[in-house]
Amino acid sequence: MEVTADVVVVGFGAAGACAAIEAAAGGASVVVLDRFAGGGATALSGGVVYAGGGTRQQVEAGVTDSADAMFAYLKHEVRDAVSEATLRRFCEDSAKSLAWLEDQGVPFSSALCPFKTSYPTDDYYLYQSGSEDAVFDDSGPDPVPRGHRTKAKGTSGKAFFTRLAEATRRAGVRIMTQTRAVELVLEDGRVAGVRCRTLTGLPRALHSALSRAGAKPWIYYPPVGRKLFGLAALLERRFGRPLTVTARRGVVISAGGFIADRAAIRELGPAYRGGLALGTPGDDGGGIRLGVEAGGKTARMDKISVWRFITPPSALQRGVLVDSEGRRFGDTTRYGAAIGNEIIERGGKAWLLVGDDVLRVARAQVKTQTSPFQRWQVRYFLNRGMVTAPTIEEVAAKAGIGTPEPFGTPPYSLINVSVRAGFGYPCPMLTLGGLVVDEETGEVRGVPGLYAAGRSAVGVCSESYVSGLSLADCVFSGRRAGLHVVKEARC
């Protein structure tokens, strides 16, 4: 079985959808392949896009921002993951990029969140999603909200992807789901297509049902998720039919990262074991391996982002982080990824010390500052996840750590914020490294005709992470790959 198109996109999440839409808009015929039904980690995400420089939502909310201010902050986070020229372009294009998403049907809102949080409730959709408060003193740019959450109830990633998928179909792109890419086709040193295995009929329907049923259990209760996806993989091996999809001018890999590759995580980031893998079994590094087998190189594969959120409730920012020796560290106003990385550096163990004055306010904020999916976690760590005692010596003894300096008013509480703090308080994580690409075009270096985007490639968020930066980079790098592969299609 054989299919031919100008452009073939491997992976149908945010980056793949954006690449496909741009390529189709440029006049290319496009085929998108996805091992499952599409969506990937994008659909499981919070649907937050980090954007600034004067977006429509910022202006409506009365927020003053500029591309220069956004760049000044992000260069502290991005560091040398990409060149300053690329980061500058990312910032200068940011507001237009968000407007482009709106043109595709993705809804955003200017409802501004008045408190610091890791993810706002359904009342708010614009919030401060990074570590801006901690980076600058009074001489730097004023911290501003740049987290643009897709307007939808609950976690908004599914709505974000649904609208992009609809736009992809409107663009005339052919989407082939339940189709697994297994090898790139090379002709005269250039990528010319993809060899796949695809499912049809009843096996296809069963595979689709198993992957849908297994998505959330795979994250929150891995033993069940692994069994369901194991059955799906069995269907692929037993009933998958060979398929070659020929690409006249180029292939875009946008198949996610490798957080589902447990062996790779053990090798590259053993300290991260015990975190909650944010992704799907499709994030097994398969797309990255395709690029490597074709001659591509990888970088920053040891960059794994683990998130330990202190907020909500916002009052907990007034606490202090301590390690197993009782020594203070870190800054509770920073985004959860920065806090998580600092905890990893201390052996994965940490506690948040709060006094009774802070704890009372925090408990009063639970009802108004948390979404339903956050509430059970907050109630866990404000009850079973902490110990309380009248003196600092007693509370440290209960927690089994060194005695910290007193802070706040007694009685004192120590909240366990370790990576392995318990089932009720998981620590999400994802991988940030991938294929090395030309930053002007998105083409994989050394492999003509092959492009990469999103978490399959080194990008803006490959050094450190703040909320919304991965989706923003998926849009940025996906569109870049789609635009430049079209130029090849016109040759």
Coordinates of C-alpha atoms in Angstrom, one line a residue:
M1 CA 0.0 0.0 0.0
E2 CA 1.4 3.4 -0.9
V3 CA 0.3 7.0 -0.5
T4 CA 2.0 10.1 -2.0
A5 CA 2.0 13.8 -0.8
D6 CA 4.2 16.8 -1.0
V7 CA 4.7 16.9 2.8
V8 CA 4.4 14.1 5.4
V9 CA 4.0 15.1 9.1
V10 CA 4.7 12.4 11.7
G11 CA 2.8 13.1 14.9
F12 CA -0.5 15.0 15.4
G13 CA -0.2 17.2 18.4
A14 CA 0.2 21.0 18.5
A15 CA 3.5 21.1 16.6
G16 CA 2.2 18.6 13.9
A17 CA -1.1 20.4 13.5
C18 CA 0.6 23.8 13.1
A19 CA 3.1 22.4 10.6
A20 CA 0.4 20.8 8.6
I21 CA -1.8 23.9 8.5
E22 CA 1.1 26.1 7.3
A23 CA 2.2 23.6 4.7
A24 CA -1.3 23.3 3.3
A25 CA -1.8 27.1 3.3
G26 CA 1.3 27.3 1.1
G27 CA -0.3 25.0 -1.5
A28 CA 1.3 21.7 -0.5
S29 CA -0.6 18.4 -0.3
V30 CA -0.1 17.1 3.3
V31 CA -0.5 13.8 5.0
V32 CA -0.4 13.6 8.8
L33 CA 0.4 10.3 10.5
D34 CA -0.4 9.5 14.1
R35 CA 0.1 6.3 16.0
F36 CA -3.1 6.9 18.0
A37 CA -6.0 9.2 17.4
G38 CA -4.1 12.5 17.6
G39 CA -3.6 15.0 20.4
G40 CA -0.7 13.5 22.2
A41 CA 0.6 15.4 25.2
T42 CA -1.0 18.5 23.9
A43 CA -4.5 17.2 24.6
L44 CA -3.5 16.2 28.1
S45 CA -1.9 19.6 28.9
G46 CA -3.4 22.7 30.5
G47 CA -3.8 24.4 27.1
V48 CA -1.6 27.3 28.2
V49 CA 0.4 29.4 25.6
Y50 CA 3.2 31.6 26.9
A51 CA 2.8 34.8 24.9
G52 CA 3.5 38.5 25.3
G53 CA 4.7 41.7 23.8
G54 CA 1.2 43.2 23.7
T55 CA -1.3 40.4 22.9
R56 CA -4.9 41.4 22.5
Q57 CA -5.8 39.8 25.8
Q58 CA -3.0 41.8 27.6
V59 CA -4.2 45.0 26.1
E60 CA -7.8 44.3 27.1
A61 CA -6.8 43.5 30.6
G62 CA -4.8 46.7 30.9
V63 CA -1.5 44.9 31.0
T64 CA 1.5 46.8 29.5
D65 CA 4.1 44.5 27.9
S66 CA 6.7 44.6 25.1
A67 CA 8.7 42.2 23.1
D68 CA 11.8 43.6 24.8
A69 CA 10.5 43.0 28.3
M70 CA 9.5 39.4 27.3
F71 CA 13.0 38.8 25.8
A72 CA 14.7 40.2 28.9
Y73 CA 12.9 37.7 31.1
L74 CA 13.0 34.7 28.8
K75 CA 16.8 34.9 28.2
H76 CA 17.2 34.1 31.9
E77 CA 15.1 30.9 31.4
V78 CA 16.1 29.9 27.8
R79 CA 19.8 30.7 28.2
D80 CA 21.7 29.1 25.3
A81 CA 19.0 26.6 24.3
V82 CA 18.5 28.7 21.1
S83 CA 20.4 31.7 19.8
E84 CA 19.5 35.2 21.0
A85 CA 18.3 35.9 17.4
T86 CA 15.9 33.0 17.5
L87 CA 14.6 34.0 21.0
R88 CA 14.2 37.6 19.8
R89 CA 12.2 36.4 16.8
F90 CA 10.1 34.2 19.1
C91 CA 9.3 37.2 21.3
E92 CA 8.6 39.7 18.5
D93 CA 6.3 37.2 16.8
S94 CA 4.5 36.2 20.0
A95 CA 1.4 38.4 19.8
K96 CA 0.9 37.6 16.1
S97 CA 1.4 33.9 16.9
L98 CA -1.4 34.0 19.5
A99 CA -3.6 35.9 17.0
W100 CA -2.9 33.2 14.4
L101 CA -4.1 30.6 16.9
E102 CA -7.3 32.6 17.3
D103 CA -7.7 32.6 13.6
Q104 CA -7.6 28.8 13.7
G105 CA -10.5 28.9 16.2
V106 CA -8.6 28.5 19.5
P107 CA -10.4 30.8 22.0
F108 CA -8.5 32.9 24.6
S109 CA -9.8 35.4 27.1
S110 CA -8.5 38.6 28.9
A111 CA -10.0 37.6 32.3
L112 CA -7.0 38.4 34.5
C113 CA -6.2 36.2 37.5
P114 CA -5.6 38.4 40.6
F115 CA -3.5 35.8 42.5
K116 CA -0.3 33.7 41.9
T117 CA -1.1 30.2 40.9
S118 CA 0.2 27.3 38.9
Y119 CA -3.1 27.1 37.0
P120 CA -6.1 29.4 37.3
T121 CA -9.7 28.5 38.0
D122 CA -12.3 28.6 35.3
D123 CA -12.9 32.3 36.2
Y124 CA -9.5 33.4 34.8
Y125 CA -7.5 32.8 31.6
L126 CA -4.7 35.3 31.7
Y127 CA -2.1 34.8 34.5
Q128 CA 1.5 35.1 35.5
S129 CA 2.7 31.6 34.6
G130 CA 6.5 32.1 35.0
S131 CA 9.1 33.1 37.5
E132 CA 9.1 36.8 36.6
D133 CA 8.8 37.9 40.3
A134 CA 12.0 36.1 41.2
V135 CA 14.3 37.1 38.3
F136 CA 14.4 40.8 38.5
D137 CA 14.9 43.4 41.2
D138 CA 13.4 46.8 41.1
S139 CA 15.7 47.7 38.1
G140 CA 14.2 45.1 35.8
P141 CA 11.0 45.0 33.8
D142 CA 7.8 44.8 35.8
P143 CA 6.5 41.2 36.0
V144 CA 3.5 40.8 33.8
P145 CA 1.0 37.9 33.1
R146 CA 1.9 36.0 29.9
G147 CA 0.2 32.7 30.5
H148 CA -2.7 32.6 28.0
R149 CA -5.0 29.6 28.9
T150 CA -7.3 28.3 26.3
K151 CA -10.9 29.3 27.3
A152 CA -12.5 26.1 28.3
K153 CA -13.6 24.4 31.5
G154 CA -11.2 22.2 33.4
T155 CA -7.8 21.5 31.9
S156 CA -7.9 23.2 28.5
G157 CA -5.5 21.2 26.4
K158 CA -8.2 19.0 24.9
A159 CA -10.1 22.1 23.7
F160 CA -6.9 23.6 22.4
F161 CA -6.1 20.6 20.3
T162 CA -9.7 20.0 19.2
R163 CA -9.8 23.5 17.6
L164 CA -6.4 23.0 15.9
A165 CA -7.4 19.6 14.6
E166 CA -10.6 21.1 13.1
A167 CA -8.5 23.8 11.4
T168 CA -6.1 21.1 10.1
R169 CA -9.1 19.3 8.5
R170 CA -10.5 22.5 7.1
A171 CA -7.1 23.1 5.4
G172 CA -7.6 19.9 3.4
V173 CA -4.9 17.8 5.2
R174 CA -5.3 14.0 5.1
I175 CA -5.0 12.6 8.6
M176 CA -4.2 9.0 9.0
T177 CA -4.6 7.8 12.6
Q178 CA -3.7 4.3 14.0
T179 CA -0.7 4.5 11.8
R180 CA 2.8 4.0 13.3
A181 CA 5.9 5.4 11.5
V182 CA 8.7 2.8 11.7
E183 CA 11.4 4.0 9.3
L184 CA 12.3 6.9 7.1
V185 CA 12.8 6.4 3.4
L186 CA 16.1 7.8 2.1
E187 CA 16.9 8.4 -1.6
D188 CA 20.2 9.9 -2.6
G189 CA 20.9 11.0 0.9
R190 CA 17.6 12.8 1.2
V191 CA 14.5 11.9 3.2
A192 CA 11.8 10.9 0.7
G193 CA 9.1 9.3 2.8
V194 CA 8.0 7.2 5.7
R195 CA 7.5 3.4 6.1
C196 CA 4.6 2.7 8.5
R197 CA 2.3 0.0 9.8
T198 CA -1.4 1.0 9.7
L199 CA -4.5 -0.6 11.1
T200 CA -7.9 -1.0 9.4
G201 CA -11.3 -2.5 10.2
L202 CA -12.0 -4.0 13.6
P203 CA -8.3 -3.9 14.8
R204 CA -8.3 -0.2 14.1
A205 CA -11.5 0.4 16.1
L206 CA -10.2 -1.7 19.0
H207 CA -6.8 0.1 19.0
S208 CA -8.6 3.5 19.1
A209 CA -10.8 2.4 22.0
L210 CA -7.8 1.0 24.0
S211 CA -5.7 4.2 23.5
R212 CA -8.6 6.4 24.6
A213 CA -9.4 4.3 27.6
G214 CA -5.7 4.1 28.6
A215 CA -4.7 7.7 28.3
K216 CA -5.4 9.0 31.8
P217 CA -4.7 5.7 33.6
W218 CA -1.3 5.6 31.9
I219 CA -0.5 8.9 33.7
Y220 CA -2.3 8.5 37.0
Y221 CA -2.2 4.7 37.5
P222 CA 0.5 3.4 35.2
P223 CA 0.0 -0.4 35.8
V224 CA -3.5 -0.2 34.2
G225 CA -2.5 2.2 31.5
R226 CA 0.5 0.0 30.5
K227 CA -1.8 -3.1 30.2
L228 CA -4.2 -1.2 28.0
F229 CA -1.5 0.2 25.7
G230 CA 0.2 -3.2 25.7
L231 CA -2.9 -4.6 24.1
A232 CA -2.9 -1.8 21.6
A233 CA 0.8 -2.5 20.7
L234 CA -0.1 -6.2 20.3
L235 CA -2.7 -5.2 17.7
E236 CA -0.1 -3.1 15.9
R237 CA 2.3 -6.0 15.7
R238 CA -0.3 -8.6 14.7
F239 CA -2.6 -6.6 12.4
G240 CA -0.6 -3.6 11.2
R241 CA -0.4 -3.5 7.4
P242 CA 2.8 -2.2 5.7
L243 CA 2.3 1.3 4.2
T244 CA 4.8 3.6 2.5
V245 CA 4.0 7.3 2.5
T246 CA 6.1 9.1 -0.1
A247 CA 7.0 12.7 0.5
R248 CA 8.0 14.6 -2.7
R249 CA 9.7 17.3 -0.8
G250 CA 9.9 16.8 3.0
V251 CA 9.0 15.1 6.2
V252 CA 8.3 16.8 9.5
I253 CA 8.8 14.9 12.8
S254 CA 6.6 16.2 15.6
A255 CA 6.1 13.0 17.6
G256 CA 6.7 14.4 21.1
G257 CA 9.5 13.7 23.5
F258 CA 10.6 10.5 25.3
I259 CA 9.1 10.6 28.8
A260 CA 7.5 7.2 28.1
D261 CA 10.8 5.6 27.5
R262 CA 11.5 4.3 31.0
A263 CA 14.9 2.9 30.1
A264 CA 16.0 6.2 28.7
I265 CA 14.8 8.1 31.8
R266 CA 16.6 5.7 34.1
E267 CA 19.8 6.2 32.1
L268 CA 19.6 10.0 31.4
G269 CA 17.8 11.1 34.6
P270 CA 17.8 8.5 37.3
A271 CA 17.1 11.2 39.9
Y272 CA 13.7 11.9 38.3
R273 CA 12.3 8.4 38.9
G274 CA 9.1 8.6 40.8
G275 CA 7.6 11.6 39.0
L276 CA 4.4 11.6 37.0
A277 CA 5.1 11.2 33.3
L278 CA 3.2 13.9 31.5
G279 CA 2.5 12.5 28.0
T280 CA 1.3 9.4 26.3
P281 CA 2.9 6.1 25.3
G282 CA 3.5 7.8 22.0
D283 CA 6.1 10.0 23.8
D284 CA 8.6 7.1 23.7
G285 CA 11.2 8.9 21.6
G286 CA 10.2 7.1 18.5
G287 CA 10.2 10.2 16.3
I288 CA 13.6 11.3 17.7
R289 CA 15.0 7.8 16.9
L290 CA 13.7 8.1 13.3
G291 CA 15.8 11.3 12.9
V292 CA 18.9 9.8 14.5
E293 CA 18.7 6.7 12.3
A294 CA 18.6 9.0 9.3
G295 CA 21.8 10.8 10.4
G296 CA 20.5 13.5 12.7
K297 CA 22.0 14.5 16.0
T298 CA 20.4 15.1 19.4
A299 CA 21.2 17.6 22.2
R300 CA 19.9 18.3 25.8
M301 CA 18.6 14.8 26.2
D302 CA 19.4 15.0 29.9
K303 CA 17.1 18.0 30.3
I304 CA 14.0 16.7 32.1
S305 CA 11.6 19.2 33.7
V306 CA 10.0 18.1 36.9
W307 CA 7.3 20.3 38.5
R308 CA 6.7 20.8 42.2
F309 CA 3.9 23.3 42.5
I310 CA 3.6 25.3 45.8
T311 CA 0.5 27.2 44.6
P312 CA -2.5 27.3 44.8
P313 CA -3.3 28.4 47.5
S314 CA -1.3 31.6 46.9
A315 CA -0.6 32.1 50.7
L316 CA 1.8 29.1 50.6
Q317 CA 4.3 31.4 48.7
R318 CA 4.9 32.9 52.2
G319 CA 6.4 29.7 53.4
V320 CA 10.1 28.6 53.1
L321 CA 11.6 25.6 51.4
V322 CA 13.9 23.4 53.5
D323 CA 15.9 20.3 52.6
S324 CA 16.5 17.1 54.6
E325 CA 19.0 18.9 56.8
G326 CA 16.6 21.7 57.6
R327 CA 18.5 24.2 55.5
R328 CA 16.5 26.8 53.6
F329 CA 16.8 27.0 49.8
G330 CA 15.0 28.3 46.7
D331 CA 12.3 30.9 46.1
T332 CA 8.6 29.9 46.5
T333 CA 7.5 32.6 44.0
R334 CA 9.3 30.7 41.2
Y335 CA 7.4 28.5 38.8
G336 CA 7.1 24.8 39.8
A337 CA 9.7 23.6 37.3
A338 CA 12.4 25.8 38.8
I339 CA 11.4 24.6 42.3
G340 CA 11.3 21.0 41.1
N341 CA 14.8 21.2 39.6
E342 CA 16.2 22.6 42.9
I343 CA 14.5 19.7 44.8
I344 CA 16.1 17.2 42.4
E345 CA 19.5 18.8 43.2
R346 CA 18.9 18.0 46.8
G347 CA 18.2 14.3 46.3
G348 CA 14.5 14.7 45.5
K349 CA 13.5 15.5 49.1
A350 CA 12.1 18.8 50.4
W351 CA 9.5 20.3 52.7
L352 CA 7.7 23.6 52.9
L353 CA 7.8 25.2 56.3
V354 CA 4.8 27.3 57.2
G355 CA 3.5 28.8 60.4
D356 CA -0.1 28.8 61.7
D357 CA -0.7 32.3 60.3
V358 CA 0.1 31.1 56.7
L359 CA -1.7 27.8 57.1
R360 CA -5.0 29.4 58.2
V361 CA -5.0 31.8 55.2
A362 CA -4.1 28.9 52.8
R363 CA -6.9 26.7 54.0
A364 CA -9.4 29.6 53.6
Q365 CA -8.2 30.1 50.0
V366 CA -8.7 26.4 48.9
K367 CA -12.3 26.9 47.8
T368 CA -11.8 30.0 45.7
Q369 CA -8.4 29.5 44.3
T370 CA -8.4 25.8 43.2
S371 CA -10.0 24.0 40.3
P372 CA -11.6 20.6 41.0
F373 CA -8.6 18.7 39.6
Q374 CA -6.3 20.7 42.0
R375 CA -8.5 20.5 45.0
W376 CA -7.9 16.8 45.9
Q377 CA -4.1 17.4 45.7
V378 CA -4.3 20.5 47.9
R379 CA -6.4 18.7 50.4
Y380 CA -4.0 15.8 50.4
F381 CA -0.9 17.9 51.1
L382 CA -2.7 20.1 53.7
N383 CA -3.7 17.0 55.6
R384 CA -2.0 13.6 55.1
G385 CA 1.0 15.3 53.4
M386 CA 2.1 17.3 56.3
V387 CA 3.0 17.2 60.0
T388 CA 2.3 19.8 62.7
A389 CA 3.8 20.4 66.1
P390 CA 4.0 23.3 68.7
T391 CA 7.7 23.8 68.3
I392 CA 10.1 23.8 65.4
E393 CA 12.2 21.0 67.0
E394 CA 9.1 18.8 67.4
V395 CA 7.9 19.3 63.9
A396 CA 11.3 18.6 62.4
A397 CA 11.5 15.4 64.5
K398 CA 8.1 14.3 63.2
A399 CA 9.2 14.9 59.6
G400 CA 12.5 13.2 60.2
I401 CA 14.7 16.1 59.1
G402 CA 17.2 18.5 60.5
T403 CA 15.8 21.4 62.6
P404 CA 15.3 24.5 60.5
E405 CA 15.3 28.1 61.7
P406 CA 11.8 29.1 63.1
F407 CA 9.6 30.8 60.6
G408 CA 6.1 32.2 61.1
T409 CA 3.9 31.7 64.2
P410 CA 3.5 28.4 66.1
P411 CA 2.3 25.7 65.7
Y412 CA 4.6 24.9 62.8
S413 CA 3.8 22.7 59.8
L414 CA 6.1 20.9 57.4
I415 CA 4.4 20.0 54.0
N416 CA 6.2 17.2 52.2
V417 CA 7.0 18.6 48.7
S418 CA 9.5 15.8 47.7
V419 CA 9.4 14.3 44.3
R420 CA 8.0 11.2 45.8
A421 CA 5.6 12.9 48.2
G422 CA 2.9 10.3 47.8
F423 CA 0.2 9.2 45.3
G424 CA -2.0 12.2 46.3
Y425 CA 0.6 14.8 45.4
P426 CA 2.3 13.7 42.1
C427 CA 5.2 15.5 40.5
P428 CA 4.6 15.9 36.8
M429 CA 7.6 15.8 34.4
L430 CA 8.4 15.9 30.7
T431 CA 11.6 15.8 28.5
L432 CA 13.0 18.9 26.8
G433 CA 15.7 17.6 24.5
G434 CA 15.5 16.3 21.0
L435 CA 16.9 16.6 17.4
V436 CA 19.2 19.5 16.6
V437 CA 17.6 21.7 13.9
D438 CA 18.6 24.7 11.8
E439 CA 17.0 27.5 13.8
E440 CA 16.0 29.4 10.6
T441 CA 14.2 26.6 8.9
G442 CA 13.6 23.8 11.4
E443 CA 15.4 21.3 9.1
V444 CA 17.3 18.6 11.0
R445 CA 20.9 19.4 10.7
G446 CA 22.7 17.0 8.3
V447 CA 19.5 15.4 7.0
P448 CA 18.1 17.1 3.9
G449 CA 14.3 16.9 3.6
L450 CA 13.8 16.2 7.3
Y451 CA 12.3 18.8 9.7
A452 CA 11.5 18.5 13.4
A453 CA 9.3 20.5 15.7
G454 CA 7.9 20.5 19.2
R455 CA 9.4 18.2 21.8
S456 CA 11.0 16.1 19.1
A457 CA 13.4 19.0 18.6
V458 CA 15.7 21.2 20.6
G459 CA 13.8 24.5 21.0
V460 CA 13.0 27.5 23.1
C461 CA 12.1 25.5 26.2
S462 CA 14.9 22.9 26.0
E463 CA 16.9 24.4 28.9
S464 CA 14.2 25.3 31.4
Y465 CA 10.4 25.4 31.5
V466 CA 7.7 27.8 32.5
S467 CA 4.0 27.2 32.0
G468 CA 2.9 27.6 28.4
L469 CA 6.4 27.7 27.0
S470 CA 6.3 24.2 25.5
L471 CA 3.0 24.9 23.6
A472 CA 4.2 28.3 22.5
D473 CA 7.4 26.6 21.1
C474 CA 5.3 23.9 19.4
V475 CA 3.4 26.6 17.6
F476 CA 6.5 28.5 16.8
S477 CA 8.6 25.6 15.6
G478 CA 5.7 23.8 14.0
R479 CA 4.8 26.8 11.9
R480 CA 8.4 27.3 11.0
A481 CA 8.8 23.8 9.7
G482 CA 5.5 24.0 7.8
L483 CA 6.5 27.2 6.1
H484 CA 10.0 26.1 5.1
V485 CA 9.0 22.6 3.9
V486 CA 6.5 24.4 1.6
K487 CA 9.4 26.3 0.0
E488 CA 10.9 22.9 -0.8
A489 CA 7.6 21.7 -2.2
R490 CA 7.6 24.7 -4.6
C491 CA 11.1 23.8 -6.0

